mmCIF file of C-alpha atoms in Angstrom:
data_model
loop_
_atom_site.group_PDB
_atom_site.id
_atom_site.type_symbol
_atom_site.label_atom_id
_atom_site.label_comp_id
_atom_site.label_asym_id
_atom_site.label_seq_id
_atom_site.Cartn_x
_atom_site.Cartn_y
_atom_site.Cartn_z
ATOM 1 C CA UNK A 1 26.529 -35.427 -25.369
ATOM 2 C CA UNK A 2 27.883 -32.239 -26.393
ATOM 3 C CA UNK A 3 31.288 -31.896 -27.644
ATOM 4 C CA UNK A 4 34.540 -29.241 -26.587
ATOM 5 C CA UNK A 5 33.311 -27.282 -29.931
ATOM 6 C CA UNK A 6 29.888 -26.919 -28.818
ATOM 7 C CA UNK A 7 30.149 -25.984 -25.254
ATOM 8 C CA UNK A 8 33.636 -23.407 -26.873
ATOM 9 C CA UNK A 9 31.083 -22.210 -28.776
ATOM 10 C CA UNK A 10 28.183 -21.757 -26.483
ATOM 11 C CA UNK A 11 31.151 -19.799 -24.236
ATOM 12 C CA UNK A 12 31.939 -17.779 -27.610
ATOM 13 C CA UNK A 13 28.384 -16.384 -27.669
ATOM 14 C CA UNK A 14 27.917 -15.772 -24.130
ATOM 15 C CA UNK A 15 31.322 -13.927 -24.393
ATOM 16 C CA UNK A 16 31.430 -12.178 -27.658
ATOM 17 C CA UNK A 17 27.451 -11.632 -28.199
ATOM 18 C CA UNK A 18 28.119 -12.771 -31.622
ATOM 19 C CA UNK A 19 31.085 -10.063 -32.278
ATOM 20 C CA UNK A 20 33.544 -11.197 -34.914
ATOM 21 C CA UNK A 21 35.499 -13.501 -33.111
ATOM 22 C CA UNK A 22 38.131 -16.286 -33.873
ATOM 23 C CA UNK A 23 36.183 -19.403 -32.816
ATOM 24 C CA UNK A 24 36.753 -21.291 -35.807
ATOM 25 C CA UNK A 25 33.339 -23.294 -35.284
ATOM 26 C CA UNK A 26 31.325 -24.466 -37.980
ATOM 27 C CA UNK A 27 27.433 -23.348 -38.395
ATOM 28 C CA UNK A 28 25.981 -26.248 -37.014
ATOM 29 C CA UNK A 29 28.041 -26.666 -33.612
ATOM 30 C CA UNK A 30 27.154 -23.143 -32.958
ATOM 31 C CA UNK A 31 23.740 -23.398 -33.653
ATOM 32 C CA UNK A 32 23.687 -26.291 -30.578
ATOM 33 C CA UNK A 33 25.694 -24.325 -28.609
ATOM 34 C CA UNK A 34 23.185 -21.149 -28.540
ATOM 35 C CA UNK A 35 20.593 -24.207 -27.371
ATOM 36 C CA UNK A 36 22.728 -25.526 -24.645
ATOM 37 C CA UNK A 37 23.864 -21.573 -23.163
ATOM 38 C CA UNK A 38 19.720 -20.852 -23.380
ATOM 39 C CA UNK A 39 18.878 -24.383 -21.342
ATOM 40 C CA UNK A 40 22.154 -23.562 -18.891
ATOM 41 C CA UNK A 41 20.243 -19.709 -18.738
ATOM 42 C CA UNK A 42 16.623 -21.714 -17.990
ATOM 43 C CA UNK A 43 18.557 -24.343 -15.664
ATOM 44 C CA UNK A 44 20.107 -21.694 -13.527
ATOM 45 C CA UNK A 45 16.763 -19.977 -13.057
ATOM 46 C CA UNK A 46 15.407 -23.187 -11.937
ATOM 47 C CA UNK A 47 18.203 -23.574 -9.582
ATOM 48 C CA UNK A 48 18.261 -20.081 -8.304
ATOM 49 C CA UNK A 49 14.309 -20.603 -7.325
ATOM 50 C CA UNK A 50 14.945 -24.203 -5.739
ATOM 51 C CA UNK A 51 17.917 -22.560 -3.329
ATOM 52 C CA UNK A 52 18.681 -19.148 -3.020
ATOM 53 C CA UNK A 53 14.943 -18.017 -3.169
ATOM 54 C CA UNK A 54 14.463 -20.460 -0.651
ATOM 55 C CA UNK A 55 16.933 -18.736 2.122
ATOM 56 C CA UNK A 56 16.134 -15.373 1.440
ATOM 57 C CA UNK A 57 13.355 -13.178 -0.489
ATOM 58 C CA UNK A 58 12.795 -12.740 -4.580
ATOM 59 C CA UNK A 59 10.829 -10.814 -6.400
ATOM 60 C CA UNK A 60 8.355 -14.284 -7.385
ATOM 61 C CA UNK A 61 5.615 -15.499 -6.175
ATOM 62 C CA UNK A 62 6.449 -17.353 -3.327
ATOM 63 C CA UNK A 63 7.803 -14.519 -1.599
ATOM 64 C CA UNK A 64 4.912 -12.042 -3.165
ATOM 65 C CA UNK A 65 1.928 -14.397 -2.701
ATOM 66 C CA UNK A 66 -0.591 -11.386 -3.837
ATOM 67 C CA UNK A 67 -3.067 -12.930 -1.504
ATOM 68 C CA UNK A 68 -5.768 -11.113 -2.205
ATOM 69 C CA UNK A 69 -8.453 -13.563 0.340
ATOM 70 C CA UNK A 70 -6.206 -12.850 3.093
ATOM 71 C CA UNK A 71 -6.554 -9.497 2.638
ATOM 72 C CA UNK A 72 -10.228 -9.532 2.452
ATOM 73 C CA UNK A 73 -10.616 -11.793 5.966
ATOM 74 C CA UNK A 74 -8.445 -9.293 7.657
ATOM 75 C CA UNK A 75 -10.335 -6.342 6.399
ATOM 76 C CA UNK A 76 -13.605 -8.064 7.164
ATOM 77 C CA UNK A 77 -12.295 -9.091 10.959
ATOM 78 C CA UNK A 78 -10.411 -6.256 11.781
ATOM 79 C CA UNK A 79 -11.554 -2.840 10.222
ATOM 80 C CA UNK A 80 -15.233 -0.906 11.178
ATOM 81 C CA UNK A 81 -17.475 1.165 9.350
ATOM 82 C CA UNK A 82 -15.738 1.284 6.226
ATOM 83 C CA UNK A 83 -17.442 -0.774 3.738
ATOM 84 C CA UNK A 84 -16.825 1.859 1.068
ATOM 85 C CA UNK A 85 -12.755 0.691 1.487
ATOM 86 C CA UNK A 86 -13.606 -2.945 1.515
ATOM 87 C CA UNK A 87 -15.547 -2.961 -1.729
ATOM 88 C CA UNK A 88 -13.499 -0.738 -3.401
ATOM 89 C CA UNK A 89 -10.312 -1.730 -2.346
ATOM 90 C CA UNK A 90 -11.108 -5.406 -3.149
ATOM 91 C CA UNK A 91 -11.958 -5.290 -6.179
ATOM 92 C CA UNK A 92 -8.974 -2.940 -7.518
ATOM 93 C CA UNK A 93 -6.637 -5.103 -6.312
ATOM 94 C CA UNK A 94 -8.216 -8.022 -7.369
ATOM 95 C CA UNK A 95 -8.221 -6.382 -11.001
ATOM 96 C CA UNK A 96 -4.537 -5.376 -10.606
ATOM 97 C CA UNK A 97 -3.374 -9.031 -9.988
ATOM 98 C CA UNK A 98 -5.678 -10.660 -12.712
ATOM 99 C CA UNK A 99 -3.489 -12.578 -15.210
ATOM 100 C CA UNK A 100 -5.118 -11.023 -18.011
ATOM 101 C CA UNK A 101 -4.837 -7.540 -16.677
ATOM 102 C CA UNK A 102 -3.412 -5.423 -19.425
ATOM 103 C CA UNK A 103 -3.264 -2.086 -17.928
ATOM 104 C CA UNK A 104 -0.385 0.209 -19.257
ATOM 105 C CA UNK A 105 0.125 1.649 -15.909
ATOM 106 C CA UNK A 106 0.745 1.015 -12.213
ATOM 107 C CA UNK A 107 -1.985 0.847 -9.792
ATOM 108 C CA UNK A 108 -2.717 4.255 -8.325
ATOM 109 C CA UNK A 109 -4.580 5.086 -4.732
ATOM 110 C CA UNK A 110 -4.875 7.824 -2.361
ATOM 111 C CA UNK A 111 -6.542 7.596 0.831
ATOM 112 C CA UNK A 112 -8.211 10.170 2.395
ATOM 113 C CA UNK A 113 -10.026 10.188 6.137
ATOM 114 C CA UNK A 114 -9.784 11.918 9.612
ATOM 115 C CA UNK A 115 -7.446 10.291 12.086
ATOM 116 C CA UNK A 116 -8.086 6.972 13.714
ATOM 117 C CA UNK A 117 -10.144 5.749 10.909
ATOM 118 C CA UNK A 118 -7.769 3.267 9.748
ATOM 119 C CA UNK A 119 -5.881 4.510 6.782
ATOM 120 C CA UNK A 120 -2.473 3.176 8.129
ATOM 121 C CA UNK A 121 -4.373 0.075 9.115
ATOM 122 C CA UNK A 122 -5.876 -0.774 6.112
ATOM 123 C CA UNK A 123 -1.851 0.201 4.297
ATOM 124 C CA UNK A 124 -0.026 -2.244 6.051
ATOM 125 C CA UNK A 125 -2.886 -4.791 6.177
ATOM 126 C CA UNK A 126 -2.073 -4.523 2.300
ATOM 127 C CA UNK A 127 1.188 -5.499 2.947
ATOM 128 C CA UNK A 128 1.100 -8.250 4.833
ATOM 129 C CA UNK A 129 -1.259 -9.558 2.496
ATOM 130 C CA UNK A 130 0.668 -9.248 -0.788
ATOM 131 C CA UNK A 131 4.114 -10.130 0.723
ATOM 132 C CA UNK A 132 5.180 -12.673 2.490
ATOM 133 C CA UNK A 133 7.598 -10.824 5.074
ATOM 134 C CA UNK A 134 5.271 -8.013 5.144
ATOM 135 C CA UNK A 135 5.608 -4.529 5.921
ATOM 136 C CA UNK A 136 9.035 -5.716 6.158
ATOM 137 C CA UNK A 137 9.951 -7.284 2.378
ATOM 138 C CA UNK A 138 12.006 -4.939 0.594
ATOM 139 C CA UNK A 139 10.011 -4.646 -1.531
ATOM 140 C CA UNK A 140 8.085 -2.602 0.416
ATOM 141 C CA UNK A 141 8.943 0.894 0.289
ATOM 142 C CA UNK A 142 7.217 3.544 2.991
ATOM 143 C CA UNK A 143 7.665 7.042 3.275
ATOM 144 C CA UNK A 144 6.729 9.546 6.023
ATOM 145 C CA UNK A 145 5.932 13.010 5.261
ATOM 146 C CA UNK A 146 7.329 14.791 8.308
ATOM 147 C CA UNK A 147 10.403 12.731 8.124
ATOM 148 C CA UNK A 148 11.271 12.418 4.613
ATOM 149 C CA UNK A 149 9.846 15.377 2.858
ATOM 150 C CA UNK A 150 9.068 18.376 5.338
ATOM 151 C CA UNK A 151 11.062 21.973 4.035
ATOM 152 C CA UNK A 152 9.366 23.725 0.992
ATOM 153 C CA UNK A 153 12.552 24.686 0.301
ATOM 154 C CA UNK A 154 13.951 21.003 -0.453
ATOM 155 C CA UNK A 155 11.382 20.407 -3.675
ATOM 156 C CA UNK A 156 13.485 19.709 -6.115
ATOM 157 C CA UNK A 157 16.016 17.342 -4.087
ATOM 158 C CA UNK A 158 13.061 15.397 -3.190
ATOM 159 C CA UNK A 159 11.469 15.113 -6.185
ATOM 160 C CA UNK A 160 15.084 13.523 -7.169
ATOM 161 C CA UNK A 161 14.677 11.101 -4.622
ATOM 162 C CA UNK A 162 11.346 10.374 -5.257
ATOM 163 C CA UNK A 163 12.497 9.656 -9.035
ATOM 164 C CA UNK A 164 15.757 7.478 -8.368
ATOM 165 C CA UNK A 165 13.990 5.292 -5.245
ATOM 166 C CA UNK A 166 11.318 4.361 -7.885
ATOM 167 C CA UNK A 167 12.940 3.834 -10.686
ATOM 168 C CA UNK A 168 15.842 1.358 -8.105
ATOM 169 C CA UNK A 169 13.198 0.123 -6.342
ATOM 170 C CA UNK A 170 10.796 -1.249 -10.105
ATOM 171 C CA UNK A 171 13.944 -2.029 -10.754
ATOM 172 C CA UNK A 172 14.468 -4.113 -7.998
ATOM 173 C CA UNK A 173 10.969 -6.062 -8.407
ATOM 174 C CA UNK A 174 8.621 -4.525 -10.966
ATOM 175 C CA UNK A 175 5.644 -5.601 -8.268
ATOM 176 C CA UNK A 176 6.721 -3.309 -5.303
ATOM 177 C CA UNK A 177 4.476 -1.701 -3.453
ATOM 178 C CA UNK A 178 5.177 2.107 -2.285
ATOM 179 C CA UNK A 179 3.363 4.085 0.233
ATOM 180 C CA UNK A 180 3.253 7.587 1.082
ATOM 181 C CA UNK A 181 1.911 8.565 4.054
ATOM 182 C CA UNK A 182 1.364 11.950 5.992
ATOM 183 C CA UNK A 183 0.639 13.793 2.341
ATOM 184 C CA UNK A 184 -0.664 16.884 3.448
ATOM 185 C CA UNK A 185 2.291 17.512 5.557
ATOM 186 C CA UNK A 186 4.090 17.574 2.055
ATOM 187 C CA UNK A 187 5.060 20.354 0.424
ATOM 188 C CA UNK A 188 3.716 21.243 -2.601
ATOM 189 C CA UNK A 189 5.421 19.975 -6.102
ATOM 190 C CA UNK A 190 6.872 17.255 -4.472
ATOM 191 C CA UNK A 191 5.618 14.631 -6.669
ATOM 192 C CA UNK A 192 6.183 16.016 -10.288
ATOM 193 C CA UNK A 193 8.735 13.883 -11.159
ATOM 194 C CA UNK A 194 6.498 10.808 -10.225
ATOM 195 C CA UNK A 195 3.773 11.894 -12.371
ATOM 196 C CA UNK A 196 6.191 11.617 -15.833
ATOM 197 C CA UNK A 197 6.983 7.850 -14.435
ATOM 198 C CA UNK A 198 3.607 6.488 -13.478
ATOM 199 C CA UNK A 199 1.736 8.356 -16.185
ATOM 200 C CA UNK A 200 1.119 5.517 -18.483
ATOM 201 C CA UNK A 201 4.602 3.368 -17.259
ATOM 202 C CA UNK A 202 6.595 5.841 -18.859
ATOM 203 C CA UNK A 203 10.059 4.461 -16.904
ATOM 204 C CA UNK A 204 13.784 4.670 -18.181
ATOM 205 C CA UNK A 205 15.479 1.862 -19.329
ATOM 206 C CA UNK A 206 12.105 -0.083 -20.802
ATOM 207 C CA UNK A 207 11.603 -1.255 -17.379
ATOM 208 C CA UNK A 208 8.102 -2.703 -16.929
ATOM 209 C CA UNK A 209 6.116 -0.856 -13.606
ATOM 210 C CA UNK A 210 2.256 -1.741 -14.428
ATOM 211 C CA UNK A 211 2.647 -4.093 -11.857
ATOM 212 C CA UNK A 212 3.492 -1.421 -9.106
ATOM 213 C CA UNK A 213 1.325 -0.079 -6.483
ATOM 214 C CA UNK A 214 1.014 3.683 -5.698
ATOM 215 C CA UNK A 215 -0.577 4.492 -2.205
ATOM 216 C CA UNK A 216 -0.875 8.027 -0.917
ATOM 217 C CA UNK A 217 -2.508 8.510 2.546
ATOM 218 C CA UNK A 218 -3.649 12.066 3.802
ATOM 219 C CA UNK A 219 -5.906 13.292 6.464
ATOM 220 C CA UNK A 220 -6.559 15.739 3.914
ATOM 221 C CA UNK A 221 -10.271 16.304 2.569
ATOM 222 C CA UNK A 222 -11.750 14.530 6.538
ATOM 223 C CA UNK A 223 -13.740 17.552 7.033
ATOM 224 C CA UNK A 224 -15.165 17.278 3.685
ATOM 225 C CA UNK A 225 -15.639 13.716 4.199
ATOM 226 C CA UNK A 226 -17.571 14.360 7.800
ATOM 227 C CA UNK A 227 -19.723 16.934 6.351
ATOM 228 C CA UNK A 228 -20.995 14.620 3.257
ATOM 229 C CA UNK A 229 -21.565 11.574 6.013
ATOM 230 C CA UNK A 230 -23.280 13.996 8.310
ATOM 231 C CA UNK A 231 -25.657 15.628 5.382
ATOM 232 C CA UNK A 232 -26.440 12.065 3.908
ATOM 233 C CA UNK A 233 -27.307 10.118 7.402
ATOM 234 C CA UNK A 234 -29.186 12.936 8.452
ATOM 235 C CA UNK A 235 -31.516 12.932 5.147
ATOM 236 C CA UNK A 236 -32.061 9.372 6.369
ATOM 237 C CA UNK A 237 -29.774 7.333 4.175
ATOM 238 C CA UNK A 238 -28.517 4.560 5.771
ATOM 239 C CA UNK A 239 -24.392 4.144 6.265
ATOM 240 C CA UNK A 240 -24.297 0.887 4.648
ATOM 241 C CA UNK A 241 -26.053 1.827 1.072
ATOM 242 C CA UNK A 242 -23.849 5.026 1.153
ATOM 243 C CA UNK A 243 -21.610 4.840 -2.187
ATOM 244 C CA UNK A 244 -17.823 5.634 -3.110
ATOM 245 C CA UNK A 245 -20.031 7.778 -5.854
ATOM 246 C CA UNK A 246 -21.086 10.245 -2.996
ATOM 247 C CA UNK A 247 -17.187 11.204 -2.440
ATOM 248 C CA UNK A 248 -14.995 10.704 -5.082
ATOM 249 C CA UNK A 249 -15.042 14.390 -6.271
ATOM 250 C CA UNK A 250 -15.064 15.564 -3.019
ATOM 251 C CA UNK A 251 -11.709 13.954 -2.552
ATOM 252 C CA UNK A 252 -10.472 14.821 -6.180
ATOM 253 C CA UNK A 253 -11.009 18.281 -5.831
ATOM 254 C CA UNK A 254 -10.009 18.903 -2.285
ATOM 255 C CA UNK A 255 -6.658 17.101 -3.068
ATOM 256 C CA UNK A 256 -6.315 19.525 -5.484
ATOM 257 C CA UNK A 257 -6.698 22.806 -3.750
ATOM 258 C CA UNK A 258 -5.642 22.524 -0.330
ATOM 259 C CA UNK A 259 -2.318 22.696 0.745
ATOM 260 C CA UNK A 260 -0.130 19.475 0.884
ATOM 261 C CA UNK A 261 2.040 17.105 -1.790
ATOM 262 C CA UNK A 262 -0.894 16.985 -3.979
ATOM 263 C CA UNK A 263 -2.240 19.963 -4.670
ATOM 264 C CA UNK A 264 -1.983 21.632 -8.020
ATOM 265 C CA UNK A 265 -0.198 18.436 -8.952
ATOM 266 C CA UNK A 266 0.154 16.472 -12.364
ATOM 267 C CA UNK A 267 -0.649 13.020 -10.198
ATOM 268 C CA UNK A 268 -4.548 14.746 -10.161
ATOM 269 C CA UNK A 269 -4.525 17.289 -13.600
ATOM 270 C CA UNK A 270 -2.998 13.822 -15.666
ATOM 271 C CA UNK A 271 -5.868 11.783 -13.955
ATOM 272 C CA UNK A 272 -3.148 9.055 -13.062
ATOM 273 C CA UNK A 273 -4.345 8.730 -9.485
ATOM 274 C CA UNK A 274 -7.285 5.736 -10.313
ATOM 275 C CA UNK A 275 -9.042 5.642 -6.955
ATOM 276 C CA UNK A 276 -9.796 8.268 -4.207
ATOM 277 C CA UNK A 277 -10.606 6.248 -1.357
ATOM 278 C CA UNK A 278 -12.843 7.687 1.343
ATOM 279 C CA UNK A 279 -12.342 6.557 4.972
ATOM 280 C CA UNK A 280 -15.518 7.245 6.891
ATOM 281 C CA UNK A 281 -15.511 8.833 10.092
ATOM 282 C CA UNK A 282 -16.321 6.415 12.855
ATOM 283 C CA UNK A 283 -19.218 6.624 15.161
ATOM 284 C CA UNK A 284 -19.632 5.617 18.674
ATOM 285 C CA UNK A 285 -20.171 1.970 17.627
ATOM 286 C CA UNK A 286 -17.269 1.349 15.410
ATOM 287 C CA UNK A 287 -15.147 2.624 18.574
ATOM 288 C CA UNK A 288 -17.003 0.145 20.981
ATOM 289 C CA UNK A 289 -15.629 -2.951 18.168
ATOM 290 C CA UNK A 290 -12.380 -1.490 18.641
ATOM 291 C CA UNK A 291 -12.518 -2.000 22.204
ATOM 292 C CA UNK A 292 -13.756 -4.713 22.346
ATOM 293 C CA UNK A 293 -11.150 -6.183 19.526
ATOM 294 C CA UNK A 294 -7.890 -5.080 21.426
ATOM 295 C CA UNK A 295 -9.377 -6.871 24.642
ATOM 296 C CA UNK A 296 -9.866 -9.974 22.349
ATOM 297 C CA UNK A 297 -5.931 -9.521 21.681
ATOM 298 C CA UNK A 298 -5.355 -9.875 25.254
ATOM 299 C CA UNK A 299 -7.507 -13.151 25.389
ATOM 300 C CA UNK A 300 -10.114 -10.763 27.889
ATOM 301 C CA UNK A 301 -13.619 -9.969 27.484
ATOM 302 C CA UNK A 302 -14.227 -7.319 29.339
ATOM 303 C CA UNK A 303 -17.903 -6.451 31.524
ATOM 304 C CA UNK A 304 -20.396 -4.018 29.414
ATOM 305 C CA UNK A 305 -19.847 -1.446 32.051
ATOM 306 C CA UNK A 306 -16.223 -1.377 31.489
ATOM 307 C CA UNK A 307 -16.434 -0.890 28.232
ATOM 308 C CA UNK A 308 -18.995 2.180 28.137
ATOM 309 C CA UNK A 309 -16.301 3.805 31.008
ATOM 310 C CA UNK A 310 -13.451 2.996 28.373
ATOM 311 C CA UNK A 311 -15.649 4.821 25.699
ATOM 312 C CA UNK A 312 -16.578 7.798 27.889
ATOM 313 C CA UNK A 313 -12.939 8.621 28.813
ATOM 314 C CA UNK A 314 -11.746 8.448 24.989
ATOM 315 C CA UNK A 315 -14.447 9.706 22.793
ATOM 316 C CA UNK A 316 -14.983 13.588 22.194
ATOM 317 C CA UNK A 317 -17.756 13.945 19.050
ATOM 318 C CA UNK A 318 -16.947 16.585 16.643
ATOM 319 C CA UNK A 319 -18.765 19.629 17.151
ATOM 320 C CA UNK A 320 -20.212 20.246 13.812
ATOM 321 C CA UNK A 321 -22.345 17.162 13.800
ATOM 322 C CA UNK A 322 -22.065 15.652 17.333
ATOM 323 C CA UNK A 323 -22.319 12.119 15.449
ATOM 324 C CA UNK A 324 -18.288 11.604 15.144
ATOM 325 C CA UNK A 325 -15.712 10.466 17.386
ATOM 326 C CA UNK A 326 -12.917 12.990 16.883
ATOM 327 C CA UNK A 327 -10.106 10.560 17.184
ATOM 328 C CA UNK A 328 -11.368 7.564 15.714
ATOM 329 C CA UNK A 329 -9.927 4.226 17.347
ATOM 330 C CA UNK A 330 -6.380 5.630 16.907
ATOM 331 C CA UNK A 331 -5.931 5.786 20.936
ATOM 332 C CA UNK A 332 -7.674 2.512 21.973
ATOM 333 C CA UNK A 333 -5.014 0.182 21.465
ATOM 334 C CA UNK A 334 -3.167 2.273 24.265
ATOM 335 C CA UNK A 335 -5.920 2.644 26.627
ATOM 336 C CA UNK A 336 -7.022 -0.953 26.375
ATOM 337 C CA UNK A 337 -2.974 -2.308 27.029
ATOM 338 C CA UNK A 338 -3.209 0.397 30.200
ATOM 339 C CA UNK A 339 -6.415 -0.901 31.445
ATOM 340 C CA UNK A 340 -5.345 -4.502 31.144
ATOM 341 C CA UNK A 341 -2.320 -4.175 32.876
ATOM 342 C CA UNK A 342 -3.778 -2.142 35.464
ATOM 343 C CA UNK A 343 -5.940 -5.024 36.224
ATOM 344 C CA UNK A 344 -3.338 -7.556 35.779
ATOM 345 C CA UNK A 345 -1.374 -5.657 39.015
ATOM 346 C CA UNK A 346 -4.640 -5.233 41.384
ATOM 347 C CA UNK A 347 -5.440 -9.069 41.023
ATOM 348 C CA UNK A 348 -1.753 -9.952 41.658
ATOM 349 C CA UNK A 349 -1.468 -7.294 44.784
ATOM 350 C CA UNK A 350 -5.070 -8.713 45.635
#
């Protein structure tokens, strides 16, 4: 049992950190009571997992599961034509989380695609999948382009921002998770101060962020990313064998050059984004799965004629190719909830 001198002296050192201090305690009894203060450290960690981490979320594992298979049955059930994200997606993430990952930064993406092809989708499916509340964790942190960084003329204030709701938010949990979405409606220079912190986890205050996760998401570069598709299916390449090879510099430079938060910026000329992820535009099949998915979320399966009406009143091709549904799935979810409910009221008036 430890005596008064020990546990005065364990107080001494938690106190004093060792400053010269009249404790009067031999060598011995304050050798024990450094043990005891480091096992009362350990024991409160123990008890801090066992009650408050229980009632509300920590930056651990329980509350950031990093489920990685979850992530890949979602992607698999829920997202169309975009085998290039799956594979590539998968497999950086699943190198991110590895225990004997020793990378010396955070993980860096930026997703690129036309609308409706499931960029957003694919973001929060991420979420979900990595923590356990979600989109909604805290340590979750999403940002809007129109909303949060829209006047040229604001640059440098935001690029403050940007700096300080990093550097809290790493230093909230070093594995959080931030997304910014509607990049080419940036301004440009917006993200210089982010390239000096992710560039090789060079944060303030020794804090550790090479377990963060970068996402930027931009329709930028979907024109270049139709036009590729369109060359490649046409010389009779099949979708399916089509690589992330056939893209990446496509992206890279586009990001570069045309307007939005990344272009001229260190993120790209440092090299610290890792992954330019294209998002394929989606032909007139991936749209028909969407339909028929949304039904499926309204426990209806709908007649084959209903669907092809669905498809002719929301499709328009792209001109350029004629192979490409403009908007992508991003208006089905509507249309199906309309046409459902619309039903629902002519069988109950019936």
């Amino acid at each position: 049992m430890l005596n008064s001198w020990t546990i005065f002296g364990a107080v001494c050192i938690s106190l004093f950190n060792l400053q010269t201090v009249n404790c009067l305690i031999d060598p011995i009894s304050l050798a024990v009571g450094a043990g005891a203060l480091a096992g009362a450290y350990t024991g409160f960690g123990f008890f801090k997992e066992q009650t408050y981490c229980r009632m509300t979320e920590c930056c651990n594992d329980r509350s950031i599961p990093a489920d990685i298979t979850k992530l890949k049955g979602l992607l698999q059930k829920n997202l169309y034509g975009q085998h290039i994200v799956i594979q590539q997606l998968i497999s950086a993430l699943e190198a991110h989380f590895h225990r004997h990952s020793k990378s010396r930064k955070p993980l860096v993406m930026s997703f690129h695609g036309t609308p409706g092809t499931g960029k957003n989708y694919v973001a929060d499916m991420i979420a979900e999948s990595l923590y356990e509340k979600g989109v909604k964790s805290r340590f979750v942190h999403k940002y809007m382009g129109r909303l949060h960084f829209s006047l040229s003329q604001n640059v440098a204030e935001y690029n403050r921002f940007i700096r300080d709701d990093v550097v809290n938010g790493i230093t909230d949990c070093a594995r959080s998770l931030f997304i910014f979405d509607e990049v080419d409606k940036m301004p440009q220079g917006v993200f210089e101060s982010l390239a000096s912190l992710v560039d090789y986890n060079s944060l303030p205050n020794n804090l550790d962020g090479t377990k963060a996760i970068f996402i930027f998401i931009s329709n930028t570069a979907g024109v270049q990313i139709s036009d590729q598709l369109a060359k490649m299916l046409k010389s009779g390449e099949l979708r399916e064998n089509i690589k992330l090879s056939a893209f990446e510099q496509i992206l890279e430079k586009a990001s570069y050059n045309l307007d939005g938060g990344l272009k001229k910026a260190s993120l790209i000329e440092q090299h610290v984004i890792d992954h330019y992820i294209p998002f394929l535009p989606l032909e007139k099949a991936h749209v028909h799965k969407c339909i028929e998915t949304e039904y499926a979320k309204w426990d209806r399966r709908p007649q084959k004629n209903a669907i092809e009406s669905l498809l002719q009143d929301v499709i328009t091709f792209d001109r350029t190719h004629g192979l490409f549904a403009t908007s992508g799935c991003k208006t089905i979810e509507k249309k199906v909830a309309t046409e459902v409910w619309n039903n629902s009221n002519s069988i109950s008036e019936g």
